Coordinates of N, CA and C in Angstrom, one line a residue:
M1 N -15.6 -7.4 25.1 CA -14.4 -6.8 24.5 C -13.9 -7.7 23.4
S2 N -13.9 -9.0 23.6 CA -13.3 -9.9 22.6 C -14.2 -9.8 21.3
D3 N -15.5 -9.7 21.5 CA -16.4 -9.6 20.3 C -16.1 -8.3 19.5
L4 N -15.8 -7.2 20.3 CA -15.5 -6.0 19.6 C -14.2 -6.1 18.8
N5 N -13.2 -6.7 19.4 CA -11.9 -6.9 18.8 C -12.1 -7.8 17.5
S6 N -13.0 -8.8 17.6 CA -13.2 -9.6 16.5 C -13.8 -8.8 15.3
D7 N -14.8 -8.0 15.7 CA -15.4 -7.1 14.6 C -14.4 -6.2 14.0
L8 N -13.5 -5.7 14.8 CA -12.5 -4.8 14.2 C -11.4 -5.4 13.4
N9 N -11.3 -6.8 13.5 CA -10.3 -7.5 12.8 C -10.8 -8.4 11.7
N10 N -12.1 -8.2 11.4 CA -12.7 -9.2 10.5 C -12.6 -8.8 9.0
N11 N -12.0 -7.7 8.7 CA -11.8 -7.2 7.3 C -10.5 -7.9 6.8
V12 N -10.4 -9.2 6.8 CA -9.2 -9.9 6.4 C -9.6 -11.1 5.5
D13 N -8.9 -11.2 4.4 CA -9.1 -12.4 3.6 C -8.0 -13.3 3.9
H14 N -8.3 -14.4 4.6 CA -7.2 -15.3 5.1 C -6.5 -16.0 4.0
T15 N -7.2 -16.2 2.8 CA -6.5 -16.7 1.7 C -5.4 -15.8 1.2
E16 N -5.6 -14.5 1.3 CA -4.6 -13.5 0.9 C -3.4 -13.6 2.0
I17 N -3.8 -13.6 3.2 CA -2.8 -13.7 4.3 C -1.9 -14.9 4.1
D18 N -2.5 -16.1 3.8 CA -1.8 -17.3 3.6 C -0.9 -17.2 2.4
K19 N -1.4 -16.6 1.4 CA -0.6 -16.4 0.1 C 0.7 -15.7 0.3
F20 N 0.6 -14.5 1.1 CA 1.8 -13.7 1.3 C 2.7 -14.3 2.4
S21 N 2.1 -15.1 3.3 CA 2.9 -15.8 4.3 C 3.8 -16.8 3.7
Q22 N 3.3 -17.5 2.7 CA 4.0 -18.6 2.1 C 5.3 -18.1 1.3
I23 N 5.2 -16.8 0.9 CA 6.4 -16.2 0.2 C 7.1 -15.1 1.0
A24 N 6.8 -15.1 2.3 CA 7.4 -14.0 3.1 C 8.9 -14.0 3.1
A25 N 9.5 -15.1 3.0 CA 11.0 -15.1 3.0 C 11.6 -14.4 1.9
H26 N 10.8 -14.1 0.8 CA 11.4 -13.5 -0.4 C 11.2 -11.9 -0.4
W27 N 10.7 -11.4 0.7 CA 10.4 -9.9 0.7 C 11.6 -9.1 0.3
W28 N 12.7 -9.4 0.8 CA 13.9 -8.5 0.6 C 14.8 -9.0 -0.5
D29 N 14.4 -9.9 -1.3 CA 15.2 -10.3 -2.5 C 14.8 -9.4 -3.6
P30 N 15.7 -8.5 -4.0 CA 15.3 -7.6 -5.1 C 15.1 -8.2 -6.5
E31 N 15.5 -9.5 -6.6 CA 15.3 -10.2 -7.9 C 14.3 -11.3 -7.7
G32 N 13.6 -11.3 -6.6 CA 12.7 -12.4 -6.3 C 11.3 -12.0 -6.6
Q33 N 10.3 -12.6 -5.9 CA 8.9 -12.5 -6.2 C 8.3 -11.1 -5.9
F34 N 9.1 -10.3 -5.1 CA 8.7 -8.9 -4.9 C 9.5 -7.9 -5.6
K35 N 10.1 -8.4 -6.7 CA 11.0 -7.5 -7.5 C 10.3 -6.2 -7.9
P36 N 9.0 -6.3 -8.4 CA 8.3 -5.0 -8.8 C 8.2 -4.0 -7.7
L37 N 8.0 -4.5 -6.4 CA 7.9 -3.5 -5.3 C 9.2 -2.8 -5.1
H38 N 10.3 -3.6 -5.2 CA 11.6 -2.9 -5.1 C 11.9 -1.9 -6.2
A39 N 11.4 -2.2 -7.4 CA 11.6 -1.3 -8.5 C 10.8 0.0 -8.4
I40 N 9.6 -0.1 -7.8 CA 8.8 1.1 -7.8 C 9.0 1.8 -6.4
N41 N 9.7 1.2 -5.5 CA 9.7 1.8 -4.2 C 10.4 3.2 -4.2
P42 N 11.5 3.5 -4.9 CA 12.0 4.9 -4.9 C 11.0 5.9 -5.5
L43 N 10.2 5.5 -6.4 CA 9.2 6.4 -7.0 C 8.1 6.7 -6.0
R44 N 7.6 5.6 -5.3 CA 6.6 5.8 -4.2 C 7.1 6.7 -3.1
L45 N 8.4 6.5 -2.7 CA 9.0 7.2 -1.6 C 9.1 8.7 -2.0
S46 N 9.6 9.0 -3.2 CA 9.8 10.4 -3.6 C 8.4 11.1 -3.8
Y47 N 7.4 10.4 -4.2 CA 6.1 11.0 -4.4 C 5.5 11.4 -3.0
I48 N 5.6 10.4 -2.1 CA 5.1 10.6 -0.7 C 5.9 11.8 0.0
E49 N 7.2 11.8 -0.1 CA 8.0 12.8 0.5 C 7.7 14.2 -0.1
E50 N 7.6 14.3 -1.4 CA 7.3 15.6 -2.0 C 6.0 16.1 -1.5
H51 N 4.9 15.3 -1.5 CA 3.6 15.8 -1.2 C 3.3 15.8 0.3
S52 N 4.3 15.4 1.1 CA 4.2 15.5 2.5 C 5.0 16.7 3.0
Q53 N 5.6 17.4 2.1 CA 6.6 18.5 2.4 C 7.7 18.0 3.3
G54 N 8.2 16.9 3.0 CA 9.3 16.3 3.7 C 8.7 15.3 4.8
L55 N 9.6 14.4 5.2 CA 9.2 13.4 6.2 C 10.0 13.4 7.5
F56 N 11.0 14.2 7.6 CA 11.8 14.2 8.8 C 11.0 14.5 10.0
D57 N 11.2 13.6 11.0 CA 10.6 13.7 12.3 C 9.0 13.7 12.3
K58 N 8.5 13.3 11.2 CA 7.0 13.2 11.1 C 6.6 11.7 11.6
K59 N 5.4 11.7 12.2 CA 4.9 10.4 12.6 C 4.1 9.7 11.5
V60 N 4.6 8.6 11.0 CA 4.1 8.0 9.8 C 3.6 6.6 10.0
L61 N 2.5 6.2 9.5 CA 1.9 4.9 9.6 C 1.8 4.3 8.2
D62 N 2.4 3.0 8.1 CA 2.3 2.3 6.8 C 1.3 1.1 7.0
V63 N 0.2 1.2 6.4 CA -0.9 0.2 6.6 C -0.7 -0.9 5.5
G64 N -0.6 -2.1 6.0 CA -0.3 -3.2 5.0 C 1.1 -3.2 4.6
C65 N 2.0 -3.1 5.6 CA 3.4 -2.9 5.4 C 4.2 -4.1 4.8
G66 N 3.6 -5.3 5.0 CA 4.3 -6.5 4.5 C 5.6 -6.7 5.1
G67 N 6.6 -6.9 4.3 CA 8.0 -7.1 4.8 C 8.8 -5.9 5.1
G68 N 8.1 -4.7 4.9 CA 8.8 -3.4 5.4 C 9.5 -2.7 4.3
I69 N 9.3 -3.0 3.1 CA 10.1 -2.3 2.0 C 9.9 -0.8 2.0
L70 N 8.6 -0.4 2.0 CA 8.4 1.1 2.1 C 8.6 1.6 3.5
A71 N 8.2 0.9 4.5 CA 8.3 1.4 5.9 C 9.8 1.7 6.2
E72 N 10.7 0.9 5.8 CA 12.1 1.2 6.1 C 12.6 2.4 5.3
A73 N 12.1 2.5 4.1 CA 12.5 3.7 3.2 C 12.0 5.0 3.8
L74 N 10.8 5.0 4.4 CA 10.2 6.1 5.0 C 11.0 6.5 6.3
A75 N 11.4 5.5 7.0 CA 12.2 5.7 8.2 C 13.6 6.2 7.9
G76 N 14.1 5.8 6.7 CA 15.4 6.2 6.2 C 15.4 7.7 5.9
R77 N 14.2 8.3 5.7 CA 14.1 9.7 5.5 C 13.9 10.5 6.8
G78 N 14.0 9.8 7.9 CA 13.9 10.5 9.2 C 12.6 10.5 9.8
A79 N 11.6 9.8 9.2 CA 10.3 9.6 9.8 C 10.3 8.7 11.0
R80 N 9.3 8.8 11.9 CA 9.1 7.9 13.0 C 8.0 7.0 12.5
V81 N 8.3 5.8 12.1 CA 7.4 4.9 11.4 C 6.8 3.8 12.2
T82 N 5.6 3.6 12.0 CA 4.9 2.3 12.5 C 4.4 1.6 11.3
G83 N 4.6 0.3 11.2 CA 4.1 -0.5 10.1 C 3.2 -1.6 10.7
I84 N 2.0 -1.7 10.1 CA 1.1 -2.7 10.5 C 0.7 -3.6 9.4
D85 N 0.4 -4.9 9.8 CA 0.0 -5.9 8.8 C -0.6 -7.0 9.6
M86 N -1.4 -7.8 8.9 CA -2.1 -8.9 9.6 C -1.4 -10.3 9.3
A87 N -0.3 -10.2 8.6 CA 0.5 -11.5 8.3 C 1.7 -11.5 9.2
D88 N 1.6 -12.3 10.2 CA 2.7 -12.5 11.1 C 4.0 -12.8 10.5
A89 N 4.0 -13.7 9.5 CA 5.2 -14.2 8.8 C 5.9 -13.0 8.1
S90 N 5.2 -12.1 7.5 CA 5.8 -11.0 6.8 C 6.4 -10.0 7.9
L91 N 5.7 -9.8 9.0 CA 6.2 -8.9 10.0 C 7.5 -9.5 10.6
E92 N 7.6 -10.8 10.8 CA 8.8 -11.3 11.3 C 10.0 -11.1 10.4
I93 N 9.8 -11.2 9.1 CA 10.8 -10.8 8.1 C 11.1 -9.3 8.2
A94 N 10.1 -8.5 8.4 CA 10.3 -7.1 8.5 C 11.2 -6.7 9.7
R95 N 10.8 -7.3 10.9 CA 11.6 -7.1 12.1 C 13.0 -7.5 12.0
L96 N 13.2 -8.7 11.4 CA 14.6 -9.2 11.2 C 15.4 -8.3 10.3
H97 N 14.8 -7.8 9.2 CA 15.6 -6.9 8.3 C 15.9 -5.6 9.0
S98 N 14.9 -5.1 9.8 CA 15.2 -3.9 10.5 C 16.4 -4.0 11.5
L99 N 16.5 -5.2 12.1 CA 17.7 -5.4 13.0 C 18.9 -5.4 12.2
E100 N 18.9 -6.0 11.0 CA 20.1 -6.1 10.1 C 20.5 -4.8 9.6
S101 N 19.5 -4.0 9.2 CA 19.8 -2.7 8.5 C 20.0 -1.6 9.5
G102 N 19.6 -1.8 10.7 CA 19.7 -0.7 11.7 C 18.7 0.4 11.5
V103 N 17.7 0.2 10.7 CA 16.6 1.2 10.5 C 15.5 0.9 11.4
S104 N 15.1 1.8 12.3 CA 14.1 1.5 13.3 C 12.7 1.7 12.8
V105 N 11.9 0.6 12.9 CA 10.5 0.7 12.5 C 9.7 -0.1 13.6
D106 N 8.6 0.5 14.1 CA 7.7 -0.2 15.0 C 6.7 -1.0 14.3
Y107 N 6.9 -2.4 14.3 CA 6.0 -3.2 13.5 C 4.9 -3.9 14.5
R108 N 3.7 -3.8 14.1 CA 2.6 -4.4 14.9 C 1.7 -5.2 14.0
C109 N 1.2 -6.4 14.6 CA 0.2 -7.2 13.9 C -1.2 -6.7 14.5
V110 N -1.7 -5.8 13.8 CA -3.0 -5.2 14.2 C -3.7 -4.7 12.9
S111 N -5.0 -4.7 12.9 CA -5.8 -4.2 11.8 C -5.8 -2.6 11.8
A112 N -6.0 -2.0 10.7 CA -6.2 -0.6 10.6 C -7.4 -0.2 11.5
E113 N -8.5 -1.0 11.4 CA -9.7 -0.6 12.2 C -9.4 -0.6 13.7
Q114 N -8.7 -1.6 14.1 CA -8.3 -1.7 15.6 C -7.4 -0.6 16.0
L115 N -6.4 -0.3 15.2 CA -5.5 0.8 15.5 C -6.2 2.1 15.6
A116 N -7.2 2.3 14.7 CA -8.0 3.6 14.6 C -8.7 3.8 15.9
T117 N -9.1 2.8 16.7 CA -9.7 3.0 18.0 C -8.7 3.3 19.0
E118 N -7.5 3.0 18.8 CA -6.4 3.3 19.8 C -5.7 4.6 19.6
Q119 N -5.5 4.9 18.3 CA -4.6 6.0 18.0 C -5.2 7.0 17.0
A120 N -6.4 7.3 17.1 CA -7.1 8.2 16.2 C -6.4 9.6 16.2
G121 N -6.2 10.1 15.0 CA -5.7 11.5 14.9 C -4.2 11.6 15.3
Q122 N -3.4 10.6 15.3 CA -2.1 10.7 15.8 C -1.0 10.7 14.8
Y123 N -1.3 10.5 13.5 CA -0.3 10.4 12.5 C -0.3 11.6 11.5
D124 N 0.9 12.1 11.2 CA 1.1 13.1 10.2 C 0.9 12.6 8.8
V125 N 1.3 11.4 8.6 CA 1.2 10.8 7.2 C 0.8 9.3 7.4
V126 N -0.2 8.9 6.6 CA -0.6 7.5 6.5 C -0.5 7.0 5.1
T127 N 0.2 5.9 4.9 CA 0.3 5.3 3.6 C -0.4 3.9 3.6
C128 N -1.0 3.6 2.4 CA -1.7 2.3 2.2 C -1.5 1.9 0.8
M129 N -0.4 1.2 0.5 CA 0.1 1.0 -0.8 C -0.1 -0.5 -1.3
E130 N -0.7 -0.7 -2.4 CA -0.9 -2.0 -3.0 C -1.5 -2.9 -2.0
M131 N -2.5 -2.4 -1.2 CA -3.2 -3.2 -0.2 C -4.7 -3.3 -0.3
L132 N -5.3 -2.2 -0.8 CA -6.8 -2.1 -0.9 C -7.4 -3.2 -1.7
E133 N -6.7 -3.7 -2.7 CA -7.2 -4.7 -3.6 C -7.1 -6.1 -3.0
H134 N -6.6 -6.2 -1.8 CA -6.4 -7.5 -1.2 C -7.3 -7.7 0.0
V135 N -8.2 -6.8 0.3 CA -9.1 -6.9 1.5 C -10.6 -7.0 1.0
P136 N -11.5 -7.6 1.8 CA -12.9 -7.7 1.4 C -13.6 -6.4 1.4
D137 N -13.2 -5.4 2.3 CA -13.9 -4.1 2.4 C -12.9 -3.0 2.4
P138 N -12.5 -2.6 1.2 CA -11.5 -1.5 1.1 C -12.0 -0.2 1.7
E139 N -13.3 0.1 1.7 CA -13.8 1.3 2.2 C -13.6 1.4 3.7
S140 N -13.6 0.3 4.4 CA -13.3 0.2 5.8 C -11.9 0.7 6.1
I141 N -11.0 0.2 5.3 CA -9.6 0.6 5.4 C -9.4 2.1 5.2
I142 N -10.1 2.6 4.2 CA -10.0 4.0 3.8 C -10.5 4.9 5.0
R143 N -11.6 4.5 5.6 CA -12.2 5.2 6.8 C -11.2 5.2 7.9
S144 N -10.6 4.0 8.1 CA -9.6 3.9 9.2 C -8.4 4.8 9.0
C145 N -7.9 4.8 7.8 CA -6.7 5.7 7.5 C -7.1 7.1 7.8
A146 N -8.3 7.5 7.4 CA -8.8 8.9 7.7 C -8.9 9.2 9.2
Q147 N -9.3 8.2 9.9 CA -9.4 8.4 11.4 C -8.0 8.5 12.0
L148 N -7.1 7.8 11.5 CA -5.7 7.7 12.1 C -4.9 9.0 11.8
V149 N -5.1 9.7 10.7 CA -4.3 10.8 10.4 C -4.8 12.1 11.1
K150 N -3.9 13.0 11.4 CA -4.3 14.3 12.0 C -5.0 15.2 11.0
P151 N -5.8 16.1 11.5 CA -6.4 17.1 10.6 C -5.3 17.8 9.9
G152 N -5.4 17.9 8.6 CA -4.4 18.5 7.7 C -3.3 17.6 7.3
G153 N -3.3 16.3 7.8 CA -2.3 15.3 7.5 C -2.6 14.7 6.1
K154 N -1.6 14.0 5.7 CA -1.6 13.4 4.3 C -1.9 11.9 4.4
V155 N -2.7 11.4 3.4 CA -2.9 10.0 3.3 C -2.7 9.6 1.8
F156 N -2.0 8.5 1.6 CA -1.6 8.0 0.3 C -2.1 6.6 0.1
F157 N -2.9 6.4 -1.0 CA -3.4 5.1 -1.4 C -2.8 4.8 -2.8
S158 N -2.4 3.5 -3.0 CA -2.1 3.1 -4.3 C -2.8 1.7 -4.6
T159 N -3.3 1.5 -5.8 CA -4.0 0.3 -6.1 C -4.0 0.2 -7.6
L160 N -4.8 -0.7 -8.1 CA -4.9 -1.0 -9.6 C -6.3 -0.5 -10.1
N161 N -6.3 0.2 -11.2 CA -7.5 0.5 -11.9 C -8.2 -0.7 -12.4
R162 N -9.5 -0.6 -12.7 CA -10.3 -1.7 -13.2 C -10.8 -1.5 -14.6
N163 N -10.1 -2.0 -15.5 CA -10.5 -1.9 -16.9 C -9.8 -3.0 -17.7
V164 N -10.0 -3.1 -19.0 CA -9.4 -4.1 -19.8 C -7.8 -4.0 -19.8
K165 N -7.3 -2.8 -19.9 CA -5.9 -2.6 -19.9 C -5.2 -3.0 -18.6
S166 N -5.9 -2.7 -17.5 CA -5.3 -3.1 -16.2 C -5.3 -4.6 -16.1
Y167 N -6.4 -5.3 -16.6 CA -6.4 -6.7 -16.5 C -5.3 -7.3 -17.4
L168 N -5.1 -6.8 -18.6 CA -4.1 -7.3 -19.4 C -2.7 -7.1 -18.8
M169 N -2.4 -5.9 -18.3 CA -1.1 -5.6 -17.8 C -0.9 -6.1 -16.3
G170 N -1.9 -6.0 -15.5 CA -1.8 -6.3 -14.1 C -1.8 -7.8 -13.8
I171 N -2.5 -8.5 -14.7 CA -2.7 -10.0 -14.4 C -2.1 -10.8 -15.5
V172 N -2.5 -10.6 -16.8 CA -2.0 -11.4 -17.9 C -0.5 -11.2 -18.1
A173 N -0.1 -10.0 -18.2 CA 1.3 -9.7 -18.4 C 2.2 -9.9 -17.1
A174 N 1.8 -9.3 -16.0 CA 2.6 -9.3 -14.8 C 2.7 -10.7 -14.2
E175 N 1.6 -11.5 -14.2 CA 1.6 -12.8 -13.5 C 1.9 -13.9 -14.5
Y176 N 1.6 -13.9 -15.7 CA 1.7 -15.0 -16.6 C 2.8 -14.9 -17.7
L177 N 2.9 -13.7 -18.3 CA 3.8 -13.5 -19.4 C 5.2 -13.1 -18.9
L178 N 5.3 -12.1 -18.1 CA 6.5 -11.6 -17.6 C 6.9 -12.3 -16.2
Q179 N 5.9 -12.8 -15.5 CA 6.1 -13.5 -14.3 C 6.8 -12.6 -13.2
W180 N 6.3 -11.3 -13.2 CA 6.9 -10.4 -12.2 C 6.4 -10.7 -10.8
V181 N 5.2 -11.2 -10.7 CA 4.6 -11.6 -9.4 C 4.0 -13.0 -9.5
P182 N 3.8 -13.7 -8.4 CA 3.3 -15.0 -8.5 C 1.9 -15.1 -9.1
K183 N 1.5 -16.1 -9.8 CA 0.2 -16.3 -10.3 C -0.8 -16.3 -9.2
G184 N -1.9 -15.6 -9.4 CA -3.0 -15.5 -8.4 C -2.8 -14.4 -7.5
T185 N -1.8 -13.5 -7.7 CA -1.5 -12.4 -6.8 C -2.7 -11.4 -6.7
H186 N -3.3 -11.2 -7.9 CA -4.4 -10.2 -8.0 C -5.7 -10.9 -8.4
Q187 N -6.8 -10.3 -8.0 CA -8.2 -10.7 -8.4 C -8.8 -9.5 -9.1
Y188 N -9.1 -9.6 -10.4 CA -9.6 -8.4 -11.2 C -10.8 -7.7 -10.5
Q189 N -11.7 -8.5 -10.0 CA -12.9 -7.9 -9.5 C -12.7 -7.0 -8.3
R190 N -11.5 -7.1 -7.7 CA -11.1 -6.3 -6.5 C -10.3 -5.0 -7.0
F191 N -10.0 -4.9 -8.2 CA -9.4 -3.6 -8.7 C -10.4 -2.5 -8.5
I192 N -9.8 -1.3 -8.3 CA -10.6 -0.1 -7.9 C -10.4 1.1 -8.9
K193 N -11.5 1.6 -9.5 CA -11.4 2.7 -10.4 C -11.0 4.0 -9.6
P194 N -10.2 4.9 -10.1 CA -9.9 6.1 -9.4 C -11.1 6.9 -8.9
S195 N -12.2 6.9 -9.7 CA -13.4 7.6 -9.4 C -14.0 7.0 -8.1
E196 N -14.0 5.7 -8.0 CA -14.5 5.0 -6.8 C -13.7 5.3 -5.6
L197 N -12.4 5.3 -5.8 CA -11.5 5.5 -4.6 C -11.6 7.0 -4.2
I198 N -11.8 7.9 -5.1 CA -12.0 9.3 -4.7 C -13.3 9.5 -4.0
R199 N -14.3 8.8 -4.4 CA -15.6 8.9 -3.7 C -15.5 8.3 -2.3
S200 N -14.8 7.2 -2.2 CA -14.7 6.6 -0.9 C -13.9 7.5 0.1
A201 N -12.8 8.1 -0.5 CA -12.0 9.1 0.3 C -12.9 10.3 0.7
D202 N -13.7 10.8 -0.2 CA -14.5 11.9 0.1 C -15.5 11.6 1.2
R203 N -16.1 10.4 1.2 CA -17.0 10.0 2.3 C -16.3 9.9 3.6
A204 N -15.0 9.7 3.6 CA -14.2 9.6 4.8 C -13.6 10.9 5.2
D205 N -14.1 12.0 4.6 CA -13.6 13.4 4.9 C -12.1 13.6 4.5
L206 N -11.7 12.9 3.4 CA -10.4 13.1 2.8 C -10.6 13.8 1.5
V207 N -9.9 14.9 1.2 CA -10.0 15.6 0.0 C -8.8 15.2 -0.9
T208 N -9.1 14.8 -2.1 CA -8.0 14.4 -3.0 C -7.3 15.6 -3.6
R209 N -6.0 15.6 -3.4 CA -5.1 16.7 -3.8 C -4.4 16.4 -5.2
S210 N -4.0 15.2 -5.4 CA -3.4 14.9 -6.7 C -3.4 13.3 -6.9
A211 N -3.1 13.0 -8.1 CA -3.0 11.5 -8.5 C -2.0 11.4 -9.6
T212 N -1.3 10.2 -9.6 CA -0.4 9.9 -10.6 C -0.4 8.5 -11.0
G213 N -0.2 8.2 -12.2 CA -0.1 6.8 -12.7 C 1.3 6.3 -12.6
L214 N 1.4 5.0 -12.4 CA 2.7 4.3 -12.3 C 2.8 3.4 -13.5
H215 N 3.8 3.7 -14.4 CA 3.9 3.0 -15.7 C 5.3 2.3 -15.9
F216 N 5.3 1.3 -16.6 CA 6.6 0.6 -17.0 C 7.0 1.1 -18.4
D217 N 8.2 1.6 -18.4 CA 8.8 2.1 -19.7 C 9.6 1.0 -20.3
P218 N 9.1 0.3 -21.3 CA 9.8 -0.9 -21.9 C 11.1 -0.5 -22.6
F219 N 11.2 0.7 -23.0 CA 12.4 1.1 -23.7 C 13.6 1.3 -22.8
N220 N 13.3 1.9 -21.6 CA 14.4 2.1 -20.6 C 14.3 1.0 -19.5
Q221 N 13.3 0.1 -19.6 CA 13.2 -1.0 -18.7 C 13.2 -0.5 -17.2
Q222 N 12.3 0.5 -17.0 CA 12.1 1.0 -15.7 C 10.7 1.6 -15.5
F223 N 10.3 1.7 -14.2 CA 9.0 2.3 -13.9 C 9.2 3.8 -13.8
V224 N 8.1 4.5 -14.2 CA 8.1 6.0 -14.2 C 6.7 6.4 -13.7
L225 N 6.7 7.6 -13.0 CA 5.4 8.2 -12.6 C 5.0 9.2 -13.8
S226 N 3.7 9.2 -14.0 CA 3.2 10.1 -15.1 C 1.7 10.4 -14.7
Q227 N 1.4 11.7 -14.8 CA 0.0 12.1 -14.5 C -0.9 12.1 -15.8
R228 N -0.3 11.6 -16.9 CA -1.0 11.6 -18.1 C -2.2 10.6 -18.1
N229 N -2.0 9.4 -17.4 CA -3.1 8.5 -17.3 C -3.0 7.7 -16.1
L230 N -4.1 7.2 -15.6 CA -4.1 6.3 -14.4 C -4.7 5.0 -14.8
D231 N -4.3 4.5 -16.0 CA -5.0 3.3 -16.6 C -4.7 2.0 -15.8
V232 N -3.5 1.9 -15.2 CA -3.2 0.6 -14.6 C -2.9 0.9 -13.1
N233 N -1.7 1.0 -12.7 CA -1.4 1.3 -11.3 C -1.4 2.8 -11.1
Y234 N -1.9 3.2 -9.9 CA -2.0 4.7 -9.7 C -1.9 4.9 -8.2
I235 N -1.5 6.2 -7.8 CA -1.3 6.6 -6.5 C -2.2 7.8 -6.3
L236 N -3.0 7.8 -5.2 CA -3.9 9.0 -4.8 C -3.3 9.7 -3.6
H237 N -3.2 11.0 -3.7 CA -2.7 11.8 -2.5 C -3.9 12.6 -2.0
C238 N -4.2 12.3 -0.7 CA -5.3 12.9 0.0 C -4.9 13.7 1.2
E239 N -5.8 14.6 1.6 CA -5.5 15.4 2.8 C -6.8 15.3 3.7
K240 N -6.5 15.2 5.0 CA -7.6 15.2 6.0 C -8.2 16.6 6.2
L241 N -9.5 16.7 6.0 CA -10.2 18.0 6.2 C -10.1 18.5 7.6

């Protein structure tokens, strides 16, 4: 059994875990190193809520929940939320903030693969946001999300496209020029093209229903959703067949 558990938990880049553990204390600082996540969170939440036909009383899983920014927002809409992550330090911050805010979320340190063996087909909605580009085998995560959601349930993925523009915006600008996120947050070779993500979702029996790009509007100094292009950050909305 221990060997099986090891196999189910080996889709982890420990360098990535250490990286986020070192800055875990900053998860809930809206002006700190996770400022972009705070800025885009209302957009992510509204997109998920709209395409899930509401969240009230639905069972929701947030894969790669980190410090709980999205998980708490989902729970605030009346969902029954479980958040999972492999970084204990981030989960401790998430649990502490949940106690302070009074917003109930069930946080667990478990891999998506392991949870899929325990709770297959139990969730109405599964979210996996800004996480696929941080694991060695993103397709394994996609398969696990598909296993965890109920037939007819919704799955949402967000990640970074892989092209020259996304490299310039997601790494050069975000990490070095604007310093929105710490240097070294992203690795370009792990960015995922929408066509690749759609194919992986299709292989996992998920049908893609819609997609939207996430853009920074420099004139209004805010992020906006736009279906016009998926050049940099994008969200994919899928449904379990």
